[in-house]
mmCIF file of C-alpha atoms and ligand atoms in Angstrom:
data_model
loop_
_atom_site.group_PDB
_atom_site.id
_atom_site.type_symbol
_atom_site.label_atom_id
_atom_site.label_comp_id
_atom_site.label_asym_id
_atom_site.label_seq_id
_atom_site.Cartn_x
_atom_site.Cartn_y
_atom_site.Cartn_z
ATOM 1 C CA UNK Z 1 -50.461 67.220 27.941
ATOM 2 C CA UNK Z 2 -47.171 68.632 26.541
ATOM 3 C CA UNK Z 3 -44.497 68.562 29.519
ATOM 4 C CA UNK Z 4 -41.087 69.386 29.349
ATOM 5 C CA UNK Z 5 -38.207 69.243 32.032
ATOM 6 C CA UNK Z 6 -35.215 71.965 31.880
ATOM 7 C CA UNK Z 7 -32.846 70.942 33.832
ATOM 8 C CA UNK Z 8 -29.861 72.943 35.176
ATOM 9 C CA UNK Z 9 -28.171 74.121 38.125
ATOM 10 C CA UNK Z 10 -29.138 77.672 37.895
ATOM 11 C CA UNK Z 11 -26.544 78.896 40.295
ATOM 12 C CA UNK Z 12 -27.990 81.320 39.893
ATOM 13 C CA UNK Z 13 -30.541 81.798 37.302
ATOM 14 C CA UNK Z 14 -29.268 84.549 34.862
ATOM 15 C CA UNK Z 15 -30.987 86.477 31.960
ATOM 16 C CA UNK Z 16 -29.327 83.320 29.855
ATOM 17 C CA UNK Z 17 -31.451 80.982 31.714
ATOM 18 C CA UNK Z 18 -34.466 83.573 31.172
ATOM 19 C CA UNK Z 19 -34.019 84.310 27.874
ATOM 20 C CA UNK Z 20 -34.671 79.833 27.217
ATOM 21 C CA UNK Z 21 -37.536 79.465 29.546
ATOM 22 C CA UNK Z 22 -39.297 82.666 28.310
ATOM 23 C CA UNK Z 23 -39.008 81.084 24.720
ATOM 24 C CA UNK Z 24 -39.567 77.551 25.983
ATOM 25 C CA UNK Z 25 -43.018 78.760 28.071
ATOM 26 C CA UNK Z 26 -45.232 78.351 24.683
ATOM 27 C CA UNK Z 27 -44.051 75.271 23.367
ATOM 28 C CA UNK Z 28 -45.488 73.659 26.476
ATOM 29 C CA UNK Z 29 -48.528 72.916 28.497
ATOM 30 C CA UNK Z 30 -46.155 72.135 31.556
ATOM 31 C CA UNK Z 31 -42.696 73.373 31.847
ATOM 32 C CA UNK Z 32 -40.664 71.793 34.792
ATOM 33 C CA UNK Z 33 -37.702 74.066 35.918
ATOM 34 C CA UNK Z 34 -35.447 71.579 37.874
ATOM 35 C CA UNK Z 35 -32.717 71.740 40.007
ATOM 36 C CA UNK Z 36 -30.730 68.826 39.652
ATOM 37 C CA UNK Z 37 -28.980 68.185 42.988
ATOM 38 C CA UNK Z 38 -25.240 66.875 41.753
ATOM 39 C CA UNK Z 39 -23.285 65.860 45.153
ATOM 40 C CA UNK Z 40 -20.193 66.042 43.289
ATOM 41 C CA UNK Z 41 -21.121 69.382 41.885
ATOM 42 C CA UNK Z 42 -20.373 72.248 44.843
ATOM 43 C CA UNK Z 43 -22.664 74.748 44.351
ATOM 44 C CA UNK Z 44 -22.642 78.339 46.064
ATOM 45 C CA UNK Z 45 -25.447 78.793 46.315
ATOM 46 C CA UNK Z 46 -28.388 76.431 48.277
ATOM 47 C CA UNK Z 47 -30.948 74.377 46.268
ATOM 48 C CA UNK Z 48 -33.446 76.324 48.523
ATOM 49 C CA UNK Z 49 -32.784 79.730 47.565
ATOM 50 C CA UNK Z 50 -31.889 78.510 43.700
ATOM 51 C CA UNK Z 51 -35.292 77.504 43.768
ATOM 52 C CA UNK Z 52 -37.073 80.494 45.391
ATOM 53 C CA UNK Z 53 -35.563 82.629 42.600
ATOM 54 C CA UNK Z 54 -36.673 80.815 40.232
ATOM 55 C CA UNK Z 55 -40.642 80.897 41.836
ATOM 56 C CA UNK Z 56 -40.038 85.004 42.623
ATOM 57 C CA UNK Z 57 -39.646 84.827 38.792
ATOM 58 C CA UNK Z 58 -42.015 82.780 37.538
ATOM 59 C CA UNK Z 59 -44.839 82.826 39.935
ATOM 60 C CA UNK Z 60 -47.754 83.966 37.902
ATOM 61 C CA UNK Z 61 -46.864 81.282 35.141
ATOM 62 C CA UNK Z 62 -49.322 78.781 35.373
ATOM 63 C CA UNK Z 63 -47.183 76.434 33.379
ATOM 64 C CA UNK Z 64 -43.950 76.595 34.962
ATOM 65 C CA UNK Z 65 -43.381 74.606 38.107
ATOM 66 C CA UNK Z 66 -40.026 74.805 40.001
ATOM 67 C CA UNK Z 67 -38.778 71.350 41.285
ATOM 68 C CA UNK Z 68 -35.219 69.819 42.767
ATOM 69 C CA UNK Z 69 -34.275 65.952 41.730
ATOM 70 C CA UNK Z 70 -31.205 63.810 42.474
ATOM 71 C CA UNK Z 71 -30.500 60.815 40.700
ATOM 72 C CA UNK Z 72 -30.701 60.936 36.163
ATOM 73 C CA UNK Z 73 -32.198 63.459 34.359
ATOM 74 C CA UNK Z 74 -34.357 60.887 32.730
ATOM 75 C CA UNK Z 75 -35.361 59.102 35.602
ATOM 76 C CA UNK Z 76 -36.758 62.211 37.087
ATOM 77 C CA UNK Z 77 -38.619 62.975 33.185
ATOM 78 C CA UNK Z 78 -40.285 59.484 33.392
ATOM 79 C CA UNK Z 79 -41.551 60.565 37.135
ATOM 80 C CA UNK Z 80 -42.851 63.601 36.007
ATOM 81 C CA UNK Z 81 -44.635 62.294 32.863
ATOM 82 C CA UNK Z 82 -42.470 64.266 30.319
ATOM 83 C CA UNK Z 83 -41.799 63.947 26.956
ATOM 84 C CA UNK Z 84 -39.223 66.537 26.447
ATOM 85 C CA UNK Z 85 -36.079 67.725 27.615
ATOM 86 C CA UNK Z 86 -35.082 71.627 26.767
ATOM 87 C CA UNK Z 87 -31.544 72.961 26.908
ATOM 88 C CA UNK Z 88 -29.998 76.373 25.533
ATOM 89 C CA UNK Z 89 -26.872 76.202 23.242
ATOM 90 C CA UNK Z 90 -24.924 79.305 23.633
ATOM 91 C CA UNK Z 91 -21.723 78.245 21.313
ATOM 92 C CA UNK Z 92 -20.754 74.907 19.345
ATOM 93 C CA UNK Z 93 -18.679 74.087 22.605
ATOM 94 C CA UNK Z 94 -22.463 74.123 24.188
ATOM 95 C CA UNK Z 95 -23.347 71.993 21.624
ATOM 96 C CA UNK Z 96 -20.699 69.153 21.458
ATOM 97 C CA UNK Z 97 -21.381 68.687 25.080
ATOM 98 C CA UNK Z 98 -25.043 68.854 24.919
ATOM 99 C CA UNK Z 99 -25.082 66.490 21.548
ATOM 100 C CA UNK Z 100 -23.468 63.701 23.526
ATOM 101 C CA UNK Z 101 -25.779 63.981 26.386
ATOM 102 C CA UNK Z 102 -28.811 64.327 24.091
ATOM 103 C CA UNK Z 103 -27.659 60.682 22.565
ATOM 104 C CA UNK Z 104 -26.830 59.304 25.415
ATOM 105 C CA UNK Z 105 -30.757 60.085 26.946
ATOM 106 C CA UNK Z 106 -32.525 59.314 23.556
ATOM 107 C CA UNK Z 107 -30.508 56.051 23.860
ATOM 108 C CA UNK Z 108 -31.450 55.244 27.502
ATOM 109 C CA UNK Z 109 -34.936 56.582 26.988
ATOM 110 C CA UNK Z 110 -36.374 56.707 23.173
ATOM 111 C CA UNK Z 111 -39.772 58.566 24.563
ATOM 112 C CA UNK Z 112 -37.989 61.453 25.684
ATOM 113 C CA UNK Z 113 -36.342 63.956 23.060
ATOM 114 C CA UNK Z 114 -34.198 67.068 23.823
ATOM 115 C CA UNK Z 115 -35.545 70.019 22.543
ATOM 116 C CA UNK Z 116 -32.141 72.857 21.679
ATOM 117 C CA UNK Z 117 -32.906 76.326 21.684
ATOM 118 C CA UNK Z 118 -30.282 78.693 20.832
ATOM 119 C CA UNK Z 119 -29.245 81.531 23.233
ATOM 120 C CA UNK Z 120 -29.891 85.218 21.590
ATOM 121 C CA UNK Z 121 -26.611 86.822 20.617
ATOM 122 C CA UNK Z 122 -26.944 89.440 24.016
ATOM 123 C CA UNK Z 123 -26.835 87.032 26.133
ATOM 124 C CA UNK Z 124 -24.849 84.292 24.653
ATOM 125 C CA UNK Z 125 -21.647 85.490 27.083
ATOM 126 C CA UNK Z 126 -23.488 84.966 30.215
ATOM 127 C CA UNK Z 127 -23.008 82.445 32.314
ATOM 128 C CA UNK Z 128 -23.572 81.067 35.794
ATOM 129 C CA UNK Z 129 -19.778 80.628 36.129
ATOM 130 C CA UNK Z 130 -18.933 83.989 35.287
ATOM 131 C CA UNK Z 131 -21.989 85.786 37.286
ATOM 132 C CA UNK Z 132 -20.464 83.607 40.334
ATOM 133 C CA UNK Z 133 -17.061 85.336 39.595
ATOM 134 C CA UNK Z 134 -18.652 88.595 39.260
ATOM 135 C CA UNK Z 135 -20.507 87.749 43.145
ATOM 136 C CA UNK Z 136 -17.468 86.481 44.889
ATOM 137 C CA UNK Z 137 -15.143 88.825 43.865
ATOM 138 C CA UNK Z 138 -18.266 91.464 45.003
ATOM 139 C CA UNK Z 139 -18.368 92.743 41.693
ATOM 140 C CA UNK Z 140 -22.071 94.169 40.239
ATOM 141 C CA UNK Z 141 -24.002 91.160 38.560
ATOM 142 C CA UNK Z 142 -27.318 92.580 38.040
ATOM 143 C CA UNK Z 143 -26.455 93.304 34.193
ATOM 144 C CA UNK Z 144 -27.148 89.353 34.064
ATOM 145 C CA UNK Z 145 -29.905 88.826 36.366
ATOM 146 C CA UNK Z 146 -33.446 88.797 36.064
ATOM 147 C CA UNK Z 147 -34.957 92.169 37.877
ATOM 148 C CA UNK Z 148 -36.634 90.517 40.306
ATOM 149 C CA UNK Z 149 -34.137 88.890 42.021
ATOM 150 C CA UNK Z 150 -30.951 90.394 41.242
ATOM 151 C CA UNK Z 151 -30.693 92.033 44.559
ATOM 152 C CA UNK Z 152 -31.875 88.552 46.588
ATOM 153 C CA UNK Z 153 -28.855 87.061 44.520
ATOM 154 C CA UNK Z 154 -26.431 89.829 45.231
ATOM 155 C CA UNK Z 155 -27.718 90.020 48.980
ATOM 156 C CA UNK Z 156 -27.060 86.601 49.189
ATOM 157 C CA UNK Z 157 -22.830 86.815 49.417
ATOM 158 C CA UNK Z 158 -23.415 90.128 51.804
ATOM 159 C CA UNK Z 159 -23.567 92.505 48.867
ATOM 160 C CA UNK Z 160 -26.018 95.559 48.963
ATOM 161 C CA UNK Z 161 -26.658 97.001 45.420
HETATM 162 P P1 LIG H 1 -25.788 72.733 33.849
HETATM 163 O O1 LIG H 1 -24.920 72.677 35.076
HETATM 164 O O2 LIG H 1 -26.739 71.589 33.717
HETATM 165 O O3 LIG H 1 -25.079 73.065 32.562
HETATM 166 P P2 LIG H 1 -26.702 75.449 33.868
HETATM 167 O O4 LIG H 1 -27.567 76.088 34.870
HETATM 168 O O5 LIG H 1 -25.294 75.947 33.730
HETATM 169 O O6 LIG H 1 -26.760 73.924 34.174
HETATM 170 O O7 LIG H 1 -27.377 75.520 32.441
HETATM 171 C C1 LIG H 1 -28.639 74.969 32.202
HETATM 172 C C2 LIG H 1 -28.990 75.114 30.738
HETATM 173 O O8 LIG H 1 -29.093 76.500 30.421
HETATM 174 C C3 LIG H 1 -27.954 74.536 29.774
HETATM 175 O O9 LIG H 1 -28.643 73.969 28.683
HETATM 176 C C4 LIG H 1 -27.192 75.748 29.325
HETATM 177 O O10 LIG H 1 -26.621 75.557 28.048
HETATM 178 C C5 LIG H 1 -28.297 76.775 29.300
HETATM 179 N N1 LIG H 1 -27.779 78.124 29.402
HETATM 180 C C6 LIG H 1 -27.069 78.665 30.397
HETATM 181 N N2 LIG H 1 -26.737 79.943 30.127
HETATM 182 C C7 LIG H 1 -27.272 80.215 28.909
HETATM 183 C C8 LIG H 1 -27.271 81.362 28.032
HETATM 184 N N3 LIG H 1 -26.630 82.479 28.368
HETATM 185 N N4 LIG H 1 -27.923 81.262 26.872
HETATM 186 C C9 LIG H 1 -28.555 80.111 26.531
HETATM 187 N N5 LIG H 1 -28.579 79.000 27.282
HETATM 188 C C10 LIG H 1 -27.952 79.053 28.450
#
């Protein structure tokens, strides 16, 4: 079985995030959305709700399971029993970053290869950062966010659509 893990901190899931799993789906018998809990990280919004948007979305995919981990990426691939790591790479910024972290797994793990697949050009200007901006400042995010649960998201800070 074919199982990738795509990490992320989807906070909160946008139609960047979408857009990567929607394309990533096929390629894969299981596809592992996880939630990587980063203490030093401060999120605004809770793993828990991160990761009921992410099953309101995806909850007649067979193949996609939504999961939380602490501790390495890779560590948390070799629990899971997958081979494959998927990322999105919006700019060549994305990708410096996400070269150096691909090396740095392949080198700690040489079963476990990072699969890059690159944004579309709508929706390479969205990111969680600036969908958080957008929320706190009680601006109107759904142009970013997946149908579903762009009002969840947007109730989430107080904000009625
Ligand atoms: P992290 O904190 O690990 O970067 P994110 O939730 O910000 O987590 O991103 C997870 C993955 O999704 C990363 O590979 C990131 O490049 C990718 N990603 C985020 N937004 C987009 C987008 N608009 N288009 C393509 N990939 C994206």
């Amino acid at each position: 079985m074919r199982t990738a893990v795509f990490p992320g901190s989807f906070d909160p899931i946008t139609l960047g995030h979408v857009d990567i799993i929607n394309r990533a789906m096929p390629l894969f018998d299981r596809l592992i959305l996880a939630i990587g809990e980063n203490s030093r990280k401060k999120s605004l919004f809770s793993v828990e709700e991160r990761m009921e948007w992410l099953r309101d979305i995806y909850q007649s995919e067979e193949s996609v399971e939504v999961r939380s981990y602490s501790g390495l990426t890779i560590d948390f691939c070799r629990q899971c029993g997958a081979s494959f790591l998927v990322r999105g790479l919006r700019s060549t910024l994305d990708f410096e970053y996400e070269k150096t972290i691909a090396q740095l797994n392949h080198s700690l793990e040489d079963g476990i290869d990072t699969i890059f697949l690159v944004s579309e050009p709508k929706y390479s200007h969205i990111s969680s950062t600036i969908v958080r901006e957008i929320l706190i400042n009680r601006g109107d995010a759904s142009p970013f966010l997946h149908g579903k649960v762009a009002s969840k998201i947007m109730g989430a800070l107080g904000r009625q659509q």
